[in-house]
Coordinates of N, CA, C and O and ligand atoms in Angstrom, one line a residue:
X1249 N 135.3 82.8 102.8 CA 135.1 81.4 103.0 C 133.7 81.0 102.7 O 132.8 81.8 102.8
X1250 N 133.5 79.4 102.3 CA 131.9 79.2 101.7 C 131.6 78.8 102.9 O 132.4 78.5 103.8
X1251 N 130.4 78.8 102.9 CA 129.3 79.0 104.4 C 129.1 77.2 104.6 O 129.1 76.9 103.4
X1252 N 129.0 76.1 105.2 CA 129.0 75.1 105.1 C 127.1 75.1 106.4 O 126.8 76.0 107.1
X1253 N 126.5 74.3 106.3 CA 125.5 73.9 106.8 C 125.6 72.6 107.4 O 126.6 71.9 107.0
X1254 N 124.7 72.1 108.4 CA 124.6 70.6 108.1 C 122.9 70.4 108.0 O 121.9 70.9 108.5
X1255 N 123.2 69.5 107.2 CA 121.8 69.1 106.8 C 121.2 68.6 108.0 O 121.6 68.0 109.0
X1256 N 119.7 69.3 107.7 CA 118.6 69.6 109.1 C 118.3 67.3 109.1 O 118.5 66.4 108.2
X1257 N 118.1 67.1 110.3 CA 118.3 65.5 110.4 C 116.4 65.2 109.7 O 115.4 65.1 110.5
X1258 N 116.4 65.0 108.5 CA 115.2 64.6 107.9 C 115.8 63.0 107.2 O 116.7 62.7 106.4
X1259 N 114.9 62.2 107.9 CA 115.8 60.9 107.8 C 115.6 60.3 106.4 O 116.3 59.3 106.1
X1260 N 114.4 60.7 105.4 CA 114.8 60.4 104.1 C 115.7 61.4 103.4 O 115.9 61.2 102.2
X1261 N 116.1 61.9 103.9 CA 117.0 63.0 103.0 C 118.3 61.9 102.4 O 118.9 61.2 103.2
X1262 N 118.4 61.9 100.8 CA 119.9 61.4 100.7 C 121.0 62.5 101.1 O 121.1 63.7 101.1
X1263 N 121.6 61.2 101.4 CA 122.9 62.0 101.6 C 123.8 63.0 101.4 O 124.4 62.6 100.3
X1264 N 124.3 64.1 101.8 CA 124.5 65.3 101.4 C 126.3 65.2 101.1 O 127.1 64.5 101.6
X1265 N 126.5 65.9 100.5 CA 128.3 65.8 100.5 C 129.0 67.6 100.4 O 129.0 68.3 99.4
X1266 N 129.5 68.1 101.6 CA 129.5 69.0 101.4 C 131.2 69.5 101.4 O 132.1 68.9 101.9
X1267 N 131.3 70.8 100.7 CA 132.9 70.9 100.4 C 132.8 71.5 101.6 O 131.9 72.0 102.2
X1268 N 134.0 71.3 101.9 CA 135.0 71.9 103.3 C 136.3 72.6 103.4 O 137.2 72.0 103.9
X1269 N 136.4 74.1 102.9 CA 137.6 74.1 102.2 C 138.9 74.2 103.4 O 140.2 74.0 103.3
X1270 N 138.4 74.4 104.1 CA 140.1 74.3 105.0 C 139.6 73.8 106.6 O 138.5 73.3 107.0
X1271 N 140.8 74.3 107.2 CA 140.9 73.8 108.7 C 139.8 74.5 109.9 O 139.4 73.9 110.8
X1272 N 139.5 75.7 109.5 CA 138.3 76.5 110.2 C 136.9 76.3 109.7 O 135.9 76.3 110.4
X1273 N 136.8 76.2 108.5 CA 135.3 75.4 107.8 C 135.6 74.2 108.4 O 134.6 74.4 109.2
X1274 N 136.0 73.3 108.7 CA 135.9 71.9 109.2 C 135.2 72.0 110.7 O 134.1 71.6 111.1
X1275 N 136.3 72.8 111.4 CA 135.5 73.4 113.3 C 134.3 73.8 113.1 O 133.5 73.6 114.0
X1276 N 133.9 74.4 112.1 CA 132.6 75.6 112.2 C 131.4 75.1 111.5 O 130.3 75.7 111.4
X1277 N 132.0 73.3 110.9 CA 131.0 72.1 110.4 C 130.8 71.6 111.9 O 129.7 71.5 112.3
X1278 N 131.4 71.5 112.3 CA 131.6 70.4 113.5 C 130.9 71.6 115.0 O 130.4 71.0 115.9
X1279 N 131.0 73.0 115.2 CA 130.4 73.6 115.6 C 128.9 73.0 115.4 O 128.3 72.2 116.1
X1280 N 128.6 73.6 114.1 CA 126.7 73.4 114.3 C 126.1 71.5 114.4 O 125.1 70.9 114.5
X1281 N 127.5 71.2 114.3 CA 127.0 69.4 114.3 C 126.1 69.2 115.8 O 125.0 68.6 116.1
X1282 N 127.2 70.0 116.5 CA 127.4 69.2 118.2 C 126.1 70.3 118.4 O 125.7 70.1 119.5
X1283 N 125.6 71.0 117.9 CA 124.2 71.3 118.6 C 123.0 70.5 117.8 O 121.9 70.9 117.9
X1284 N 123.4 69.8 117.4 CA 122.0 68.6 116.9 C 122.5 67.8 117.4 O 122.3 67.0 116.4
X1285 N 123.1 67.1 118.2 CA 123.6 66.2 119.1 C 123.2 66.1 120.3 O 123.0 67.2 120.8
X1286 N 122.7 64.6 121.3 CA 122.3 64.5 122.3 C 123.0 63.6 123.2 O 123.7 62.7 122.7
X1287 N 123.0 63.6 124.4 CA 124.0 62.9 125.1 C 123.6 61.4 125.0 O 122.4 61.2 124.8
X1288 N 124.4 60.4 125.0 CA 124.2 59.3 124.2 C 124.3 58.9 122.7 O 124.4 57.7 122.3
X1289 N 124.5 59.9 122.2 CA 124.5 60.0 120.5 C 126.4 59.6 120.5 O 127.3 60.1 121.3
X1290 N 126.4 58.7 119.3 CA 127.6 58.6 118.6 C 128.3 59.1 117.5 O 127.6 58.7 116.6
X1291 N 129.4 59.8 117.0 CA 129.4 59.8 115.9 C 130.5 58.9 115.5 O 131.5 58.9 116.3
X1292 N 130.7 58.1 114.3 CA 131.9 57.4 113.4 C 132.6 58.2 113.0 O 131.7 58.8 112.3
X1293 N 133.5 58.9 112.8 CA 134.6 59.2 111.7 C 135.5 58.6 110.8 O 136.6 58.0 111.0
X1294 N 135.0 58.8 109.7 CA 135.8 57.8 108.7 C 136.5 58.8 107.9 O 136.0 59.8 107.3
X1295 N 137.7 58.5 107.8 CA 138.5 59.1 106.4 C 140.3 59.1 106.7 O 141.0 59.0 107.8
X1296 N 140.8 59.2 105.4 CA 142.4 58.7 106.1 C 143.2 59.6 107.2 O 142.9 60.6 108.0
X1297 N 144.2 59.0 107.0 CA 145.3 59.8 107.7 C 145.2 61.0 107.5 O 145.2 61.3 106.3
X1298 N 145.1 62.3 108.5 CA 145.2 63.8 107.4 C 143.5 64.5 107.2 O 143.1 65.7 107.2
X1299 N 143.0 63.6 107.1 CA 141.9 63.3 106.6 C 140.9 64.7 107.2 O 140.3 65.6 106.5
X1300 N 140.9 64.6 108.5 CA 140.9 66.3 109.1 C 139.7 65.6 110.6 O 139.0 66.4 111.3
X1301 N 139.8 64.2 110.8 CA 138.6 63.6 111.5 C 139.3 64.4 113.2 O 138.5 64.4 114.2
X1302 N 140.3 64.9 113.4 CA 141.1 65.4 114.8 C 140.5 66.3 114.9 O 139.7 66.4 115.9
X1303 N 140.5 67.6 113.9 CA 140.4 68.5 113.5 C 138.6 68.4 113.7 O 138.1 69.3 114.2
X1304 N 138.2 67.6 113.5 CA 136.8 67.6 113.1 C 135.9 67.7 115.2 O 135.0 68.3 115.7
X1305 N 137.1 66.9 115.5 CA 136.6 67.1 117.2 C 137.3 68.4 117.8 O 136.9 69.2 118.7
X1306 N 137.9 68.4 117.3 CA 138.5 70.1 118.0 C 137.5 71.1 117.8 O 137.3 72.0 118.7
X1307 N 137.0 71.1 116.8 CA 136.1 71.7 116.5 C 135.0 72.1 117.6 O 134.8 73.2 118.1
X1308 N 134.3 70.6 117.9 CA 133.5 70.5 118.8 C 133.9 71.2 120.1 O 133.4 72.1 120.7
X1309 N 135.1 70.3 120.2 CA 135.5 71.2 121.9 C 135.2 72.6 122.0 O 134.5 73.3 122.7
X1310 N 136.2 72.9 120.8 CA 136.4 74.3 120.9 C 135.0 75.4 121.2 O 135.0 76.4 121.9
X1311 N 133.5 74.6 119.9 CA 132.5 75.2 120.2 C 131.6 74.9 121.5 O 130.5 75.4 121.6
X1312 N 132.1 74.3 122.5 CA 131.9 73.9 123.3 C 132.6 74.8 124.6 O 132.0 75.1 125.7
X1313 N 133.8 75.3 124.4 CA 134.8 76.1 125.4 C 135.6 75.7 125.9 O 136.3 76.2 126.9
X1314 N 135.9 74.1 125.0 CA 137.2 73.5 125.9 C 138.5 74.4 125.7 O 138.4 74.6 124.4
X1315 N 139.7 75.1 126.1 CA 140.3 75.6 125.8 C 142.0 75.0 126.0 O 143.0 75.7 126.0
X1316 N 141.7 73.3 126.1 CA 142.7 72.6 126.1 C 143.6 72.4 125.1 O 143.5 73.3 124.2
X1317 N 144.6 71.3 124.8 CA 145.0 70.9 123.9 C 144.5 69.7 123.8 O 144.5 69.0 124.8
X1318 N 143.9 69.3 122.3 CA 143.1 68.1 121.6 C 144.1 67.3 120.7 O 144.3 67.7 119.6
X1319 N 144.7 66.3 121.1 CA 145.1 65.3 120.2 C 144.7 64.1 120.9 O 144.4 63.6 122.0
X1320 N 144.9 63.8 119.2 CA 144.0 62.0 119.0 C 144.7 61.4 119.9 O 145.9 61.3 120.0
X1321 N 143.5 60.9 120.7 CA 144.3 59.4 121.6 C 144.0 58.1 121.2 O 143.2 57.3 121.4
X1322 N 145.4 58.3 120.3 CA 145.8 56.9 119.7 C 146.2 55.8 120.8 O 145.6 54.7 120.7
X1323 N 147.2 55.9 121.8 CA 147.9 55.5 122.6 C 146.6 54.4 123.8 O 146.4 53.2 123.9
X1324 N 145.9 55.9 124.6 CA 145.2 55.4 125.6 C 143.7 55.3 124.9 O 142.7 55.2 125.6
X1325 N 143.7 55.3 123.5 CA 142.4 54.9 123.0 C 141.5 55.9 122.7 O 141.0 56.3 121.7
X1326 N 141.3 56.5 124.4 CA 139.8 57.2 124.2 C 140.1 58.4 125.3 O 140.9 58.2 126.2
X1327 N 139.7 59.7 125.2 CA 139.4 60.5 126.1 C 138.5 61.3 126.6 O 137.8 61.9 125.7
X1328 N 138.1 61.8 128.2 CA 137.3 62.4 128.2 C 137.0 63.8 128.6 O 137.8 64.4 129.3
X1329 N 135.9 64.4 128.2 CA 136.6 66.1 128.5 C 134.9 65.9 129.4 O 134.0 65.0 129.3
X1330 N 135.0 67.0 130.0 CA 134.0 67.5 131.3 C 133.6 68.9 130.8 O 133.5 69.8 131.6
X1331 N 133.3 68.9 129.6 CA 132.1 69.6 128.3 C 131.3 69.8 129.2 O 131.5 69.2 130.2
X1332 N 130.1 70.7 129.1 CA 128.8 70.2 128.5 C 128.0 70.8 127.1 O 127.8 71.9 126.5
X1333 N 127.8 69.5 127.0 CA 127.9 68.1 127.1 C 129.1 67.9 127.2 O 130.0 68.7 126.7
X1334 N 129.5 66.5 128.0 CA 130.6 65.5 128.2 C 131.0 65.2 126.9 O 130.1 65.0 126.1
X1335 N 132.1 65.0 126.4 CA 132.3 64.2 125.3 C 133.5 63.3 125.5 O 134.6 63.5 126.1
X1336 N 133.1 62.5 124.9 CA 134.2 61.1 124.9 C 134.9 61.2 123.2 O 134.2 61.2 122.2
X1337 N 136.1 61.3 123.3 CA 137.3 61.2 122.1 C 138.1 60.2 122.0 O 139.1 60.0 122.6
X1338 N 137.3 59.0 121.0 CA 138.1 58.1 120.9 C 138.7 57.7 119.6 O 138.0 57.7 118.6
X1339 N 140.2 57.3 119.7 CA 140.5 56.8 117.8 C 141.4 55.2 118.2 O 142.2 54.9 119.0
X1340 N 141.1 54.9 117.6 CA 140.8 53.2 117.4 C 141.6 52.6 116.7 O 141.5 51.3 116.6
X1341 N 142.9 53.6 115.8 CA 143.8 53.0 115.1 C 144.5 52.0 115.0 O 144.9 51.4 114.0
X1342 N 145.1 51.8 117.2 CA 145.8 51.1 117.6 C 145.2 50.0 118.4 O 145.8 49.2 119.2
X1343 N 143.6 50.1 117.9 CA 143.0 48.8 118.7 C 143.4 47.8 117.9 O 143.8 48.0 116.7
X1344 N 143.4 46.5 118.5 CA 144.2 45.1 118.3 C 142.7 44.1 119.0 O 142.5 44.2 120.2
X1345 N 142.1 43.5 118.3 CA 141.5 42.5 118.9 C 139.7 43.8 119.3 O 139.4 45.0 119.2
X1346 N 139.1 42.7 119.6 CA 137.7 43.2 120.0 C 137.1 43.3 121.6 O 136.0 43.3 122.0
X1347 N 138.7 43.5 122.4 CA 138.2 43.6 123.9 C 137.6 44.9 123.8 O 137.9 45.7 122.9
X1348 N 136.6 45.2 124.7 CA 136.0 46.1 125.3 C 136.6 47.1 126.1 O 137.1 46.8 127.2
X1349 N 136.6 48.0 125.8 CA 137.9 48.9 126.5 C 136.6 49.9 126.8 O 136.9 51.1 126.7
X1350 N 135.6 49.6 127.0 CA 134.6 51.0 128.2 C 134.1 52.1 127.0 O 133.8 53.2 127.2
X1351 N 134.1 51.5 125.9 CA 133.5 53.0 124.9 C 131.9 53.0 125.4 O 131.6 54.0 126.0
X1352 N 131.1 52.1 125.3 CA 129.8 51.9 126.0 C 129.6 52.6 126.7 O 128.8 53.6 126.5
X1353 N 130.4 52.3 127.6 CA 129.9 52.9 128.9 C 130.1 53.9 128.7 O 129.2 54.3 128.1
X1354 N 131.0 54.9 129.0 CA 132.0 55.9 128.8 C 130.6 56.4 128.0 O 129.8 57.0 128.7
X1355 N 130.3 56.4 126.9 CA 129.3 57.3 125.9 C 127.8 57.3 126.4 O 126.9 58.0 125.9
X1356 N 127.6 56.4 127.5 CA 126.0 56.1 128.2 C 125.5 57.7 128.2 O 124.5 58.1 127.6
X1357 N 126.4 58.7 129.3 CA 126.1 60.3 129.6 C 127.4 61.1 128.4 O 127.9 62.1 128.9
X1358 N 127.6 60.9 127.7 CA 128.5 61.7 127.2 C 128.0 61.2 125.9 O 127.3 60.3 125.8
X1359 N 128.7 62.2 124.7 CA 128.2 62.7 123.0 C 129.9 61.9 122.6 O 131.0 62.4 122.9
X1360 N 129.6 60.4 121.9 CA 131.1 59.8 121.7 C 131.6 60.1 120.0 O 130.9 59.8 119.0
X1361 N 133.0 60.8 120.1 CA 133.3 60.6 118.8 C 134.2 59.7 118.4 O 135.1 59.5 119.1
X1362 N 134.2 58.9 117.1 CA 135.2 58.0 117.2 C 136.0 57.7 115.7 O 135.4 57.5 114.7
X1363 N 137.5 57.9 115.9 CA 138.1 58.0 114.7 C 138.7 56.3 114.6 O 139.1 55.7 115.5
X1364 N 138.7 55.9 113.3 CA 138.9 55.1 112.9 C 138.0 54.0 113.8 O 138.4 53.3 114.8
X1365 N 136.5 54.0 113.3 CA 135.9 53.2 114.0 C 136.1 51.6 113.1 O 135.6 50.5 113.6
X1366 N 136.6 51.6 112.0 CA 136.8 50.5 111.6 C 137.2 49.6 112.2 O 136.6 48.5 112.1
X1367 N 138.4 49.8 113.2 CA 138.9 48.7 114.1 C 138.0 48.3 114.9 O 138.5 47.5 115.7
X1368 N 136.9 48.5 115.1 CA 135.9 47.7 116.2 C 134.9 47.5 115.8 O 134.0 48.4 115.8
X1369 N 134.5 45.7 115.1 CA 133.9 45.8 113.7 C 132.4 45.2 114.8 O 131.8 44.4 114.2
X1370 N 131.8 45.5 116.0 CA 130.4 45.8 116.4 C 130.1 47.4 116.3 O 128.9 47.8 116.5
X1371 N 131.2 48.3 116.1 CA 130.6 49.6 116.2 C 129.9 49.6 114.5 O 128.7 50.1 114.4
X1372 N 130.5 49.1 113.6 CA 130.2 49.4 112.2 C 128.8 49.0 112.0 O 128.1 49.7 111.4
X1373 N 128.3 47.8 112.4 CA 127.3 47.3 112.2 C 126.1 48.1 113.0 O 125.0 47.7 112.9
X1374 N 126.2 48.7 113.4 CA 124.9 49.6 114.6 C 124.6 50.9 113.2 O 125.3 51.4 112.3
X1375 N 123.2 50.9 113.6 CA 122.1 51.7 113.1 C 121.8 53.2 113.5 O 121.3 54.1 112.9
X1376 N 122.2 53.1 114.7 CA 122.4 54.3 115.7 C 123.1 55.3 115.9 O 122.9 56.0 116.9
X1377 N 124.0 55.5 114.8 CA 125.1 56.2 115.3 C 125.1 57.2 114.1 O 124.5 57.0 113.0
X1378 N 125.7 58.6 114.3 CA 126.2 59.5 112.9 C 127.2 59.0 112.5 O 128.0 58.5 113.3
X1379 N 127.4 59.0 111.1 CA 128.5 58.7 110.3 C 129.1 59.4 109.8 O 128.7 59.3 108.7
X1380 N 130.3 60.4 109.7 CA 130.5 61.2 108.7 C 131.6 60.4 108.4 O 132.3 59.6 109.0
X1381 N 131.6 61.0 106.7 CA 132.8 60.6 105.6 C 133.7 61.5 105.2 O 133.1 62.4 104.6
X1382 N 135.2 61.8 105.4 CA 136.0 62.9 105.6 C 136.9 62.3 103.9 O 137.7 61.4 103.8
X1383 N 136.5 63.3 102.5 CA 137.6 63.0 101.7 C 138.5 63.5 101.4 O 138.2 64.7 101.0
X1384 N 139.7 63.3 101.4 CA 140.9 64.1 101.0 C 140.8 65.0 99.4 O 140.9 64.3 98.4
X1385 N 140.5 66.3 99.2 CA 140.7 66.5 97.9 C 142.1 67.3 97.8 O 142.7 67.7 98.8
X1386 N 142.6 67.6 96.7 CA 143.6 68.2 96.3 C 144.0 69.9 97.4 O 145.1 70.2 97.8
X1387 N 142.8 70.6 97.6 CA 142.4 71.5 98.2 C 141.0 71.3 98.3 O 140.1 71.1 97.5
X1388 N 141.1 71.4 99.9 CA 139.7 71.3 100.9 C 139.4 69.2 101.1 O 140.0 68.2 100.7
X1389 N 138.5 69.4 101.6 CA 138.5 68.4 101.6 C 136.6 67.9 101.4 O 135.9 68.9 101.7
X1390 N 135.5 66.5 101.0 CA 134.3 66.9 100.8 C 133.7 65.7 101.9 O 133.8 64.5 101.8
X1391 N 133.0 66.4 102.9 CA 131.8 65.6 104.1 C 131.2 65.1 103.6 O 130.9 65.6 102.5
X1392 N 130.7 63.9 104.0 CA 129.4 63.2 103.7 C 129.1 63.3 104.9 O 130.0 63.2 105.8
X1393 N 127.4 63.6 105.4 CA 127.1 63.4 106.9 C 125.7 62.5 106.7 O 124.6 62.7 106.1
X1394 N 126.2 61.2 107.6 CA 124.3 60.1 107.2 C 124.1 60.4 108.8 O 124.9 60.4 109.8
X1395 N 123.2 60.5 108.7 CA 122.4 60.8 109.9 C 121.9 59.0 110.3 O 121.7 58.0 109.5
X1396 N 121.8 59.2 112.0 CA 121.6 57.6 112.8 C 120.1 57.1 111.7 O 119.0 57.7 111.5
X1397 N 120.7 55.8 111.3 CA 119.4 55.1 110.5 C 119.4 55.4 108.9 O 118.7 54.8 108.1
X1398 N 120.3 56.3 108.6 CA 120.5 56.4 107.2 C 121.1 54.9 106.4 O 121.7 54.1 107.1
X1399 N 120.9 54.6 104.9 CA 121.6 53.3 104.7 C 122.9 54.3 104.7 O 123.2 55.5 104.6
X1400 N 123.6 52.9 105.0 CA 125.2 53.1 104.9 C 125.6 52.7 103.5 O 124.9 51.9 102.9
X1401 N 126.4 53.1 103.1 CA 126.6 53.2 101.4 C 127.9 52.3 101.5 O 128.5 52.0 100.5
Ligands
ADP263 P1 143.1 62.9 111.1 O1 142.6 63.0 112.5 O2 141.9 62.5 110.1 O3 144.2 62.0 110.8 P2 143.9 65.6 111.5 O4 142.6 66.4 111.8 O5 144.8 65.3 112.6 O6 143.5 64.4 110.6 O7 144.7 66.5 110.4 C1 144.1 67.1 109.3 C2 145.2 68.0 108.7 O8 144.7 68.5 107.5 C3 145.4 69.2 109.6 O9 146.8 69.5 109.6 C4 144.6 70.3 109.0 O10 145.1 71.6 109.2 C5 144.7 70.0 107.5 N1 143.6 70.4 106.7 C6 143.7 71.1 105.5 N2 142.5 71.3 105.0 C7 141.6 70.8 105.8 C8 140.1 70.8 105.8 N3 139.4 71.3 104.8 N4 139.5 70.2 106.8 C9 140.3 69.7 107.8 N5 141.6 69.7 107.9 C10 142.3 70.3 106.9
MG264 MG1 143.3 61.8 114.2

C-alpha cells in the first residue's frame, strides 16, 4: 500500500492533493491528521456520497481507541464520543434551514468533524477551520487537505 503523509501545517504551503487508494489508507490519513489537531479545531468534509468522508472519521476514532460502531449521524445531526480528545461527528445532509443545533458549543472542548458542511452556509465562510476535499476516482480516491487560513479554492 503507498504510504500517504499529511502535509506538516506550513501555512504558505499550496495545497497538496494526495492519492488515497482504498478504505485503510483513508483511516491511516485520518490517523496522523487527528494528532496535529487541537481541541477546538474543526475540520469540513467535503466530497460526495461514497466519497469516503464516514470512513474518514472512523479513522480518527479508531486511532483514538474508540472501539464502537461509527455511522454518520444523518438523522440526530451530530454525535459525541468521550475520546481523548472528545470529538464531535457531525453530517449536515439533512439540515433544513440555519437554526443552531449546538455545533458551537458542542466543539468549544471537543476536535469537530463535519460532513456535508455545505448545509450550514456560516460554517463555509470561517477561516478557522481544516478543509479537506474527498474525490471520487475510478480506484482510490485523491485528498486535498488546506490547512485553517489557507485560501479556499
Ligand atoms: P461518505 O461518508 O463520504 O458518504 P463513506 O465513508 O460512508 O462515504 O463510504 C465510503 C465508501 O467507499 C466505503 O464503502 C469505503 O469502503 C469505500 N472506499 C473505497 N475506496 C476508498 C478510499 N480510498 N477511501 C475511502 N473509502 C473508500
Ligand atoms: Mg457519511
Amino acid at each position: 500500500m503507498s504510504e500517504v503523509h499529511v502535509p506538516l501545517p506550513k501555512m504558505d504551503d499550496v495545497p497538496e492533493t494526495l492519492f488515497v487508494a482504498d478504505e485503510l489508507a483513508m483511516k491511516r490519513l485520518a490517523g496522523e491528521l487527528i494528532a496535529l489537531l487541537h481541541v477546538g479545531d474543526m475540520v469540513l468534509l467535503f466530497g460526495d456520497l461514497g466519497a469516503g468522508k464516514t470512513t474518514f472519521v472512523r479513522g480518527v476514532l479508531e486511532a483514538l481507541k474508540w472501539d464502537g460502531i461509527v455511522r454518520s449521524p444523518t438523522f440526530n445531526l451530530m454525535q459525541l464520543f468521550d475520546t481523548k480528545p472528545p470529538i464531535v461527528h457531525a453530517d449536515l445532509y439533512r439540515l433544513s434551514g440555519e437554526d443552531d443545533f449546538g455545533l458551537e458549543e458542542a466543539g468549544r472542548d471537543r476536535i469537530t468533524f463535519v460532513e456535508w458542511p455545505e448545509r450550514f452556509a456560516s460554517l463555509l465562510s470561517r477561516t478557522d477551520c481544516w478543509r479537506i476535499k474527498i474525490e471520487i476516482l475510478k480506484d482510490g480516491r485523491n485528498v486535498c487537505i488546506l490547512l485553517p487560513g489557507e485560501l479556499v479554492p
